[in-house]
Short mmCIF file of C-alpha atoms and ligand atoms in Angstrom, two decimals:
data_model
loop_
_atom_site.label_atom_id
_atom_site.label_comp_id
_atom_site.label_asym_id
_atom_site.label_seq_id
_atom_site.Cartn_x
_atom_site.Cartn_y
_atom_site.Cartn_z
CA MET D 1149 94.09 100.10 100.18
CA PHE D 1150 94.60 98.70 96.70
CA ILE D 1151 91.08 97.44 95.94
CA GLY D 1152 88.76 99.81 93.52
CA LYS D 1153 91.60 101.98 92.65
CA LYS D 1154 92.07 103.75 89.21
CA ARG D 1155 91.73 101.17 85.92
CA LEU D 1156 94.97 101.26 84.07
CA GLY D 1157 93.20 102.59 81.24
CA GLU D 1158 92.89 105.89 84.04
CA MET D 1159 96.34 106.05 84.42
CA PRO D 1160 97.75 109.47 83.83
CA ALA D 1161 99.81 109.61 80.53
CA ASN D 1162 103.05 110.64 82.51
CA GLU D 1163 103.01 107.31 84.63
CA ILE D 1164 102.99 104.92 81.94
CA THR D 1165 105.77 103.86 79.32
CA ASP D 1166 105.40 103.42 75.77
CA HIS D 1167 104.95 99.87 76.01
CA GLU D 1168 102.16 99.98 78.25
CA VAL D 1169 100.35 102.13 75.80
CA TYR D 1170 101.32 99.50 72.68
CA LEU D 1171 99.79 96.89 74.83
CA ASN D 1172 96.60 98.77 75.72
CA ARG D 1173 95.96 101.15 72.73
CA ARG D 1174 92.24 100.06 72.63
CA GLN D 1175 92.08 101.76 76.08
CA PHE D 1176 94.63 104.57 75.54
CA LEU D 1177 92.77 106.51 72.98
CA ASN D 1178 94.76 109.66 73.71
CA GLY D 1179 97.65 107.85 74.82
CA SER D 1180 100.81 110.14 74.39
CA ALA D 1181 103.07 108.58 77.12
CA THR D 1182 106.38 109.82 78.05
CA VAL D 1183 109.31 107.66 78.80
CA ALA D 1184 110.74 108.53 82.49
CA THR D 1185 114.09 110.32 82.27
CA ALA D 1186 116.95 107.95 81.08
CA SER D 1187 119.73 108.73 83.55
CA LEU D 1188 117.49 107.71 86.40
CA LEU D 1189 117.19 104.66 85.40
CA PRO D 1190 119.50 101.74 85.24
CA LEU D 1191 121.20 100.63 81.89
CA SER D 1192 118.39 97.84 81.17
CA MET D 1193 115.78 100.45 81.04
CA ALA D 1194 117.14 103.21 78.84
CA HIS D 1195 117.13 100.68 76.14
CA ALA D 1196 114.21 100.51 73.67
CA GLU D 1197 111.84 98.45 74.32
CA THR D 1198 110.44 95.74 71.93
CA SER D 1199 106.81 95.64 71.38
CA PRO D 1200 105.66 92.22 70.31
CA GLU D 1201 101.90 91.50 69.82
CA PRO D 1202 100.04 90.74 72.80
CA THR D 1203 99.09 86.92 73.12
CA PHE D 1204 96.17 87.30 75.68
CA LEU D 1205 93.88 90.03 74.14
CA ASP D 1206 91.00 89.97 76.18
CA LEU D 1207 92.94 91.89 79.40
CA LYS D 1208 90.54 92.99 82.13
CA GLN D 1209 91.59 94.01 85.52
CA SER D 1210 91.28 92.73 88.97
CA SER D 1211 89.55 94.20 92.02
CA PHE D 1212 92.79 93.98 93.47
CA SER D 1213 94.79 96.27 91.02
CA THR D 1214 96.86 99.01 92.32
CA ASP D 1215 97.39 101.95 90.33
CA ASP D 1216 101.05 102.32 91.03
CA LYS D 1217 103.22 102.98 88.19
CA LEU D 1218 104.11 99.59 86.50
CA THR D 1219 107.76 98.99 86.13
CA SER D 1220 108.61 98.78 82.53
CA TYR D 1221 108.23 95.45 80.62
CA ASP D 1222 112.02 95.71 79.79
CA SER D 1223 113.25 95.76 83.41
CA VAL D 1224 110.92 93.24 84.38
CA THR D 1225 112.29 90.99 81.63
CA THR D 1226 115.93 91.65 81.84
CA TYR D 1227 116.62 92.10 85.65
CA ASN D 1228 115.81 88.29 87.11
CA ASN D 1229 116.26 85.84 89.93
CA PHE D 1230 116.20 82.27 88.20
CA TYR D 1231 119.03 80.18 89.76
CA GLU D 1232 118.62 77.72 87.32
CA PHE D 1233 119.90 80.08 84.83
CA GLY D 1234 122.80 81.47 86.93
CA THR D 1235 122.81 83.49 90.26
CA ASP D 1236 123.01 86.91 88.93
CA LYS D 1237 120.42 89.19 87.88
CA ALA D 1238 121.34 89.61 84.11
CA SER D 1239 121.99 85.61 83.00
CA PRO D 1240 118.25 84.26 83.18
CA ALA D 1241 117.51 86.71 80.34
CA ILE D 1242 120.67 85.52 78.16
CA LEU D 1243 120.35 81.73 78.86
CA ALA D 1244 116.60 81.14 78.89
CA THR D 1245 115.69 82.21 75.72
CA LYS D 1246 115.11 79.00 74.39
CA PHE D 1247 113.45 77.85 77.75
CA PRO D 1248 111.16 75.53 78.21
CA ASP D 1249 112.21 73.64 74.95
CA LYS D 1250 108.59 73.72 72.66
CA SER D 1251 109.10 70.07 71.37
CA LYS D 1252 108.96 68.58 74.87
CA PRO D 1253 105.20 68.36 76.80
CA TRP D 1254 105.08 70.73 79.79
CA ARG D 1255 103.31 68.65 82.18
CA VAL D 1256 102.04 69.42 85.61
CA THR D 1257 101.51 66.81 88.15
CA ILE D 1258 98.80 67.35 90.96
CA GLU D 1259 99.05 64.68 93.55
CA GLY D 1260 99.28 64.28 97.41
CA GLU D 1261 96.05 64.65 99.95
CA GLY D 1262 93.65 65.17 97.20
CA ASP D 1263 90.57 63.11 95.92
CA LYS D 1264 91.40 64.49 92.23
CA PRO D 1265 94.87 63.84 91.39
CA GLY D 1266 96.12 64.05 87.78
CA GLU D 1267 98.65 65.00 85.47
CA TYR D 1268 97.90 67.41 83.22
CA ASP D 1269 99.26 69.12 79.89
CA TYR D 1270 100.16 72.58 80.13
CA ASP D 1271 96.88 73.62 78.00
CA ASP D 1272 94.56 71.33 79.18
CA LEU D 1273 95.49 72.80 82.70
CA ILE D 1274 95.03 76.15 81.74
CA ARG D 1275 92.02 75.82 78.98
CA PRO D 1276 88.85 75.92 82.31
CA PHE D 1277 90.24 78.81 83.36
CA THR D 1278 89.33 82.45 81.81
CA LEU D 1279 92.64 84.26 81.93
CA GLU D 1280 92.41 87.93 83.47
CA GLU D 1281 95.20 90.01 83.83
CA ARG D 1282 96.04 91.59 87.21
CA ILE D 1283 98.10 93.99 88.55
CA TYR D 1284 100.12 93.33 91.61
CA ARG D 1285 103.42 94.28 93.17
CA PHE D 1286 105.46 92.14 93.13
CA ARG D 1287 108.40 92.11 96.16
CA CYS D 1288 111.98 90.51 95.89
CA VAL D 1289 114.21 89.90 98.92
CA GLU D 1290 116.95 91.66 97.69
CA GLY D 1291 115.66 94.71 98.37
CA TRP D 1292 113.81 95.80 94.81
CA SER D 1293 110.27 95.63 94.15
CA MET D 1294 108.35 95.66 91.05
CA VAL D 1295 104.60 96.34 89.79
CA ILE D 1296 103.62 93.83 87.06
CA PRO D 1297 100.44 93.24 84.97
CA TRP D 1298 100.27 89.88 85.49
CA VAL D 1299 98.18 87.20 83.40
CA GLY D 1300 96.80 84.51 85.61
CA PHE D 1301 94.27 82.62 87.53
CA PRO D 1302 93.81 81.92 91.23
CA LEU D 1303 95.54 78.83 92.14
CA ALA D 1304 92.39 78.53 94.43
CA ASP D 1305 90.44 77.88 91.21
CA LEU D 1306 92.75 74.65 90.43
CA ILE D 1307 92.92 73.59 94.06
CA LYS D 1308 89.38 73.11 94.06
CA ARG D 1309 89.32 70.93 91.26
CA ALA D 1310 91.74 68.75 92.58
CA GLN D 1311 89.80 68.57 96.03
CA PRO D 1312 92.11 68.39 98.83
CA ASN D 1313 90.88 66.51 101.89
CA SER D 1314 91.22 67.18 105.43
CA ARG D 1315 94.59 65.93 105.65
CA ALA D 1316 95.98 68.70 102.97
CA LYS D 1317 97.19 71.63 105.41
CA TYR D 1318 99.80 72.59 103.11
CA VAL D 1319 100.61 72.76 98.90
CA GLU D 1320 104.12 72.07 98.01
CA PHE D 1321 105.34 73.15 94.48
CA THR D 1322 108.34 71.80 92.52
CA THR D 1323 110.38 73.22 89.55
CA LEU D 1324 111.14 71.38 86.72
CA TYR D 1325 114.75 69.40 87.27
CA ASP D 1326 116.38 69.14 83.88
CA PRO D 1327 120.15 70.27 84.00
CA GLU D 1328 120.51 69.69 80.00
CA GLN D 1329 117.84 72.67 79.96
CA MET D 1330 118.79 74.47 83.30
CA PRO D 1331 122.72 74.75 83.00
CA GLY D 1332 122.51 76.51 86.69
CA GLN D 1333 121.16 72.74 87.96
CA SER D 1334 124.63 71.56 87.41
CA ARG D 1335 126.12 73.59 90.36
CA LYS D 1336 125.08 72.55 93.75
CA VAL D 1337 123.93 76.35 94.34
CA LEU D 1338 120.76 75.17 95.90
CA ASP D 1339 119.26 71.49 96.79
CA TRP D 1340 117.55 71.59 93.59
CA PRO D 1341 114.93 70.98 92.27
CA TYR D 1342 113.45 74.20 93.77
CA VAL D 1343 111.03 73.53 96.12
CA GLU D 1344 108.48 75.82 97.76
CA GLY D 1345 105.16 75.92 99.87
CA LEU D 1346 101.94 77.77 101.23
CA ARG D 1347 99.99 76.83 103.87
CA ILE D 1348 96.70 75.64 102.49
CA ASP D 1349 94.88 78.72 103.24
CA GLU D 1350 97.45 80.94 101.86
CA ALA D 1351 97.69 78.93 98.87
CA MET D 1352 93.37 79.75 98.61
CA ASN D 1353 93.66 82.99 99.04
CA PRO D 1354 92.53 85.01 95.77
CA LEU D 1355 95.41 86.97 95.57
CA THR D 1356 97.54 83.97 95.03
CA LEU D 1357 98.13 83.26 91.16
CA LEU D 1358 99.42 80.76 88.83
CA SER D 1359 100.86 83.10 86.23
CA VAL D 1360 101.12 82.21 82.50
CA GLY D 1361 101.98 85.67 81.32
CA LEU D 1362 102.80 89.31 82.14
CA TYR D 1363 102.22 92.39 80.02
CA GLY D 1364 99.43 90.41 77.86
CA GLN D 1365 102.07 88.18 76.74
CA GLU D 1366 103.09 84.55 77.58
CA LEU D 1367 105.93 84.34 80.19
CA LEU D 1368 109.27 84.30 79.15
CA GLY D 1369 111.59 81.38 80.06
CA GLN D 1370 113.41 84.14 82.41
CA ASN D 1371 110.15 84.92 84.61
CA GLY D 1372 109.24 81.08 84.92
CA ALA D 1373 107.54 79.65 81.55
CA PRO D 1374 104.95 78.24 81.28
CA ILE D 1375 103.54 78.61 84.65
CA ARG D 1376 104.67 79.94 88.17
CA LEU D 1377 103.31 81.16 91.08
CA VAL D 1378 102.73 85.13 92.30
CA VAL D 1379 102.15 85.39 95.55
CA PRO D 1380 102.18 89.54 96.21
CA TRP D 1381 102.38 89.84 99.99
CA LYS D 1382 105.64 87.47 100.28
CA TYR D 1383 108.83 88.04 99.47
CA GLY D 1384 109.80 87.62 95.79
CA PHE D 1385 111.86 84.08 96.19
CA LYS D 1386 108.19 82.40 97.40
CA SER D 1387 107.00 82.56 93.87
CA ILE D 1388 108.06 80.14 92.24
CA LYS D 1389 108.97 79.51 88.66
CA SER D 1390 108.22 76.54 86.06
CA ILE D 1391 106.42 74.47 88.13
CA VAL D 1392 105.87 70.81 87.17
CA ASN D 1393 104.48 69.16 90.60
CA ILE D 1394 101.85 70.39 93.09
CA ARG D 1395 101.47 68.46 96.19
CA PHE D 1396 98.90 68.57 98.91
CA VAL D 1397 100.41 67.71 102.27
CA GLU D 1398 100.24 67.21 105.91
CA GLU D 1399 103.59 68.72 106.98
CA MET D 1400 105.19 71.93 106.22
CA PRO D 1401 107.35 71.87 103.17
CA ASN D 1402 110.79 72.37 103.38
CA SER D 1403 111.62 74.89 100.68
CA ALA D 1404 115.09 74.95 98.91
CA TRP D 1405 115.35 78.91 100.70
CA MET D 1406 114.72 77.26 104.29
CA LYS D 1407 117.50 74.84 103.54
CA ALA D 1408 120.00 76.72 102.52
CA GLY D 1409 119.66 79.18 105.32
CA PRO D 1410 117.25 78.11 107.67
CA ARG D 1411 118.21 81.34 109.87
CA GLU D 1412 117.47 83.62 107.21
CA TYR D 1413 114.74 82.12 105.15
CA GLY D 1414 111.35 81.30 107.05
CA PHE D 1415 108.39 79.19 105.64
CA TYR D 1416 105.90 82.45 105.87
CA SER D 1417 108.11 85.07 104.51
CA ASN D 1418 105.82 87.41 104.66
CA VAL D 1419 106.56 91.13 103.54
CA ASN D 1420 107.38 92.95 107.06
CA PRO D 1421 109.07 96.34 107.74
CA ASP D 1422 109.37 95.26 111.45
CA VAL D 1423 111.04 91.99 110.79
CA ASP D 1424 114.52 92.16 109.58
CA HIS D 1425 116.35 89.74 107.50
CA PRO D 1426 119.41 88.89 109.79
CA ARG D 1427 121.83 90.52 107.14
CA TRP D 1428 119.59 93.96 106.42
CA SER D 1429 116.57 95.99 106.98
CA GLN D 1430 113.79 95.34 105.48
CA SER D 1431 112.12 98.69 106.49
CA ARG D 1432 112.48 100.32 102.89
CA GLU D 1433 112.66 99.07 99.65
CA ARG D 1434 113.67 100.39 96.12
CA ARG D 1435 111.32 100.20 93.48
CA LEU D 1436 113.25 98.80 90.13
CA GLY D 1437 113.48 102.09 87.98
CA GLU D 1438 113.14 104.53 91.08
CA PHE D 1439 115.97 106.44 92.51
CA LEU D 1440 115.06 106.85 96.24
CA LYS D 1441 113.64 103.99 98.53
CA ARG D 1442 110.59 103.64 99.80
CA LYS D 1443 109.03 102.67 103.14
CA THR D 1444 107.79 99.14 103.28
CA GLU D 1445 104.54 98.20 103.71
CA LEU D 1446 103.35 95.09 105.87
CA TYR D 1447 101.89 92.41 103.69
CA ASN D 1448 103.29 94.60 100.66
CA GLY D 1449 100.34 96.79 101.25
CA TYR D 1450 97.54 93.73 101.24
CA GLU D 1451 96.91 93.86 104.91
CA GLU D 1452 93.24 93.98 104.24
CA GLN D 1453 93.22 91.00 102.12
CA VAL D 1454 95.47 88.54 104.29
CA ALA D 1455 96.05 89.96 107.67
CA HIS D 1456 93.66 87.60 109.14
CA LEU D 1457 95.73 84.62 108.13
CA TYR D 1458 98.12 85.50 110.57
CA THR D 1459 95.93 86.52 113.64
CA GLY D 1460 97.65 85.42 116.77
CA MET D 1461 100.42 84.66 115.27
CA ASP D 1462 103.92 85.84 116.48
CA LEU D 1463 105.65 87.16 113.34
CA THR D 1464 108.93 87.41 114.20
CA LYS D 1465 108.88 84.04 114.95
CA ASN D 1466 107.02 82.70 112.31
CA PHE D 1467 109.06 84.96 109.70
N1 LIG O 213 111.92 79.80 91.06
C1 LIG O 213 112.78 78.87 90.62
N2 LIG O 213 112.56 77.86 90.61
N3 LIG O 213 114.07 79.52 90.89
C2 LIG O 213 114.28 80.41 91.10
O1 LIG O 213 116.01 80.98 91.59
N4 LIG O 213 113.88 82.84 92.34
C3 LIG O 213 112.95 83.35 93.18
C4 LIG O 213 111.50 83.54 92.28
N5 LIG O 213 110.97 81.94 91.99
C5 LIG O 213 113.74 81.47 91.70
C6 LIG O 213 112.22 81.39 91.52
C7 LIG O 213 113.38 84.59 93.63
S1 LIG O 213 114.53 85.05 94.90
C8 LIG O 213 112.64 85.87 93.02
S2 LIG O 213 112.88 87.22 93.63
C9 LIG O 213 111.60 85.62 91.92
O2 LIG O 213 111.76 84.49 91.63
C10 LIG O 213 112.02 86.73 90.66
O3 LIG O 213 111.15 86.53 90.06
P1 LIG O 213 111.26 87.42 88.25
O4 LIG O 213 112.63 87.15 88.03
O5 LIG O 213 109.99 86.90 87.55
O6 LIG O 213 111.31 88.93 88.84
#
């Protein structure tokens, strides 16, 4: 249960990193943080962390926030999956430093089965929303998980503006296709552009965010700038990055990963310790920066918020 847990400012000093203290210095009046023992950390975490000024100053905690120890900013921004910038974890941070090209406007089109379709410039898209910071555990299918203080707004708020009609059963999301900016797209490792989907009620759940930042700063290219999805009870690949199109559809979308491996990647992809991936167990996970694995929790610990979405469904068939 993650509702109503301790706020970030109440965390004991030994559970936080220097970077967090920096970003939240107004809250951490007595913040004398210690960094975890370097020998237990991946190399990237042992580096000195940079401390740029936060972009989003009005940081609030959502009622869904967990008090779990946050993954360090350095790990979150250097250990990534973003196949448009290479298939290994290190390449996105190296190759996406100039992404997206700031000289080109970022537009998001909202279309399909809705009464208010539209094409929005990024600034117009986010202007009506009050940005708030939420802390979500974020888990990836490769067997590691992270806890990230996301900045974003509920996808539901945007969906309500677009007024989907009764034929809108699913929402399909598409990433930018631009091999000039995204060198990985010139190799056919996935069927580009990257596509993901949610059922409309999953998309409307208050845990589902459109994120524009993390750790109080704008998203970096490697994390899916300028706008990406965060679906904390699902495996990481559902959280599509650098979105340019949101479409309301009647039929279940066929995602990039379903096309790549239909036996391995299902539409739902809910975190579930009892349903293994054909090639590996999902019962335990390693949290980035931790040495020992921990038990995976059903729906990544958000059972209370999302279990009702799957009542009566066979989760082994609907994986
Ligand atoms: N979105 C796009 N467009 N391309 C990708 O390759 N990778 C997914 C997801 N979103 C991916 C994507 C996968 S597999 C994971 S685990 C998460 O992004 C990783 O997000 P992170 O690098 O911010 O931790």
